[in-house]
């Protein structure tokens, strides 16, 4: 575990791979991410997505501008 996020526990995954797998780093990362996603779904672990509220105080008008 590397820390806490807004709505998360942050981890770093370290793995040992075969030399030929290093030649395709994008595919390697993708394979691990899909495996993690599959495991989360299997054990019904949901990833929280932060929700933000936006409050507009001034500078916006609901009226149509004058057409002169």
Short mmCIF file of C-alpha atoms in Angstrom, two decimals:
data_model
loop_
_atom_site.label_atom_id
_atom_site.label_comp_id
_atom_site.label_asym_id
_atom_site.label_seq_id
_atom_site.Cartn_x
_atom_site.Cartn_y
_atom_site.Cartn_z
CA UNK A 1 0.00 0.00 0.00
CA UNK A 2 1.41 3.37 -1.00
CA UNK A 3 -1.18 5.74 0.44
CA UNK A 4 -4.74 6.99 0.62
CA UNK A 5 -6.55 8.82 -2.19
CA UNK A 6 -9.79 10.84 -2.12
CA UNK A 7 -11.85 7.66 -2.39
CA UNK A 8 -9.21 4.96 -2.64
CA UNK A 9 -6.46 2.88 -1.15
CA UNK A 10 -3.41 3.20 -3.41
CA UNK A 11 -1.16 0.22 -4.11
CA UNK A 12 1.86 -0.51 -6.25
CA UNK A 13 1.95 -3.92 -7.95
CA UNK A 14 5.36 -5.50 -8.44
CA UNK A 15 5.67 -8.53 -10.71
CA UNK A 16 8.39 -10.73 -12.17
CA UNK A 17 7.98 -11.42 -15.88
CA UNK A 18 9.69 -13.43 -18.56
CA UNK A 19 12.20 -11.49 -20.73
CA UNK A 20 10.03 -11.83 -23.85
CA UNK A 21 7.12 -10.13 -22.06
CA UNK A 22 9.19 -6.97 -21.59
CA UNK A 23 9.21 -6.52 -25.38
CA UNK A 24 5.46 -5.74 -25.28
CA UNK A 25 5.01 -3.53 -22.18
CA UNK A 26 1.57 -2.24 -23.19
CA UNK A 27 0.19 -5.75 -23.59
CA UNK A 28 1.83 -6.79 -20.30
CA UNK A 29 0.23 -3.94 -18.34
CA UNK A 30 -3.11 -4.55 -20.07
CA UNK A 31 -3.07 -8.24 -19.14
CA UNK A 32 -2.47 -7.45 -15.48
CA UNK A 33 -5.11 -4.70 -15.39
CA UNK A 34 -7.72 -7.02 -16.95
CA UNK A 35 -6.83 -9.77 -14.46
CA UNK A 36 -7.25 -7.34 -11.55
CA UNK A 37 -10.57 -6.10 -12.97
CA UNK A 38 -11.79 -9.70 -13.38
CA UNK A 39 -10.84 -10.49 -9.76
CA UNK A 40 -12.63 -7.37 -8.50
CA UNK A 41 -15.77 -8.36 -10.40
CA UNK A 42 -15.55 -11.97 -9.14
CA UNK A 43 -15.44 -10.81 -5.52
CA UNK A 44 -17.90 -7.93 -6.09
CA UNK A 45 -15.37 -5.25 -5.21
CA UNK A 46 -16.51 -1.89 -6.56
CA UNK A 47 -14.17 0.97 -7.38
CA UNK A 48 -15.55 4.22 -5.95
CA UNK A 49 -15.66 7.23 -8.21
CA UNK A 50 -15.45 10.58 -6.47
CA UNK A 51 -18.49 12.82 -6.74
CA UNK A 52 -18.07 16.56 -6.87
CA UNK A 53 -20.63 19.28 -6.24
CA UNK A 54 -20.33 22.47 -8.25
CA UNK A 55 -21.71 25.67 -6.74
CA UNK A 56 -22.00 28.71 -9.02
CA UNK A 57 -22.31 31.90 -7.00
CA UNK A 58 -22.34 34.70 -9.56
CA UNK A 59 -21.47 35.68 -13.08
CA UNK A 60 -24.19 33.65 -14.75
CA UNK A 61 -27.62 34.85 -15.77
CA UNK A 62 -30.62 32.76 -16.70
CA UNK A 63 -32.03 35.60 -18.81
CA UNK A 64 -31.53 35.83 -22.58
CA UNK A 65 -29.19 38.62 -23.72
CA UNK A 66 -30.73 41.72 -25.37
CA UNK A 67 -30.81 41.50 -29.16
CA UNK A 68 -30.32 45.08 -30.43
#
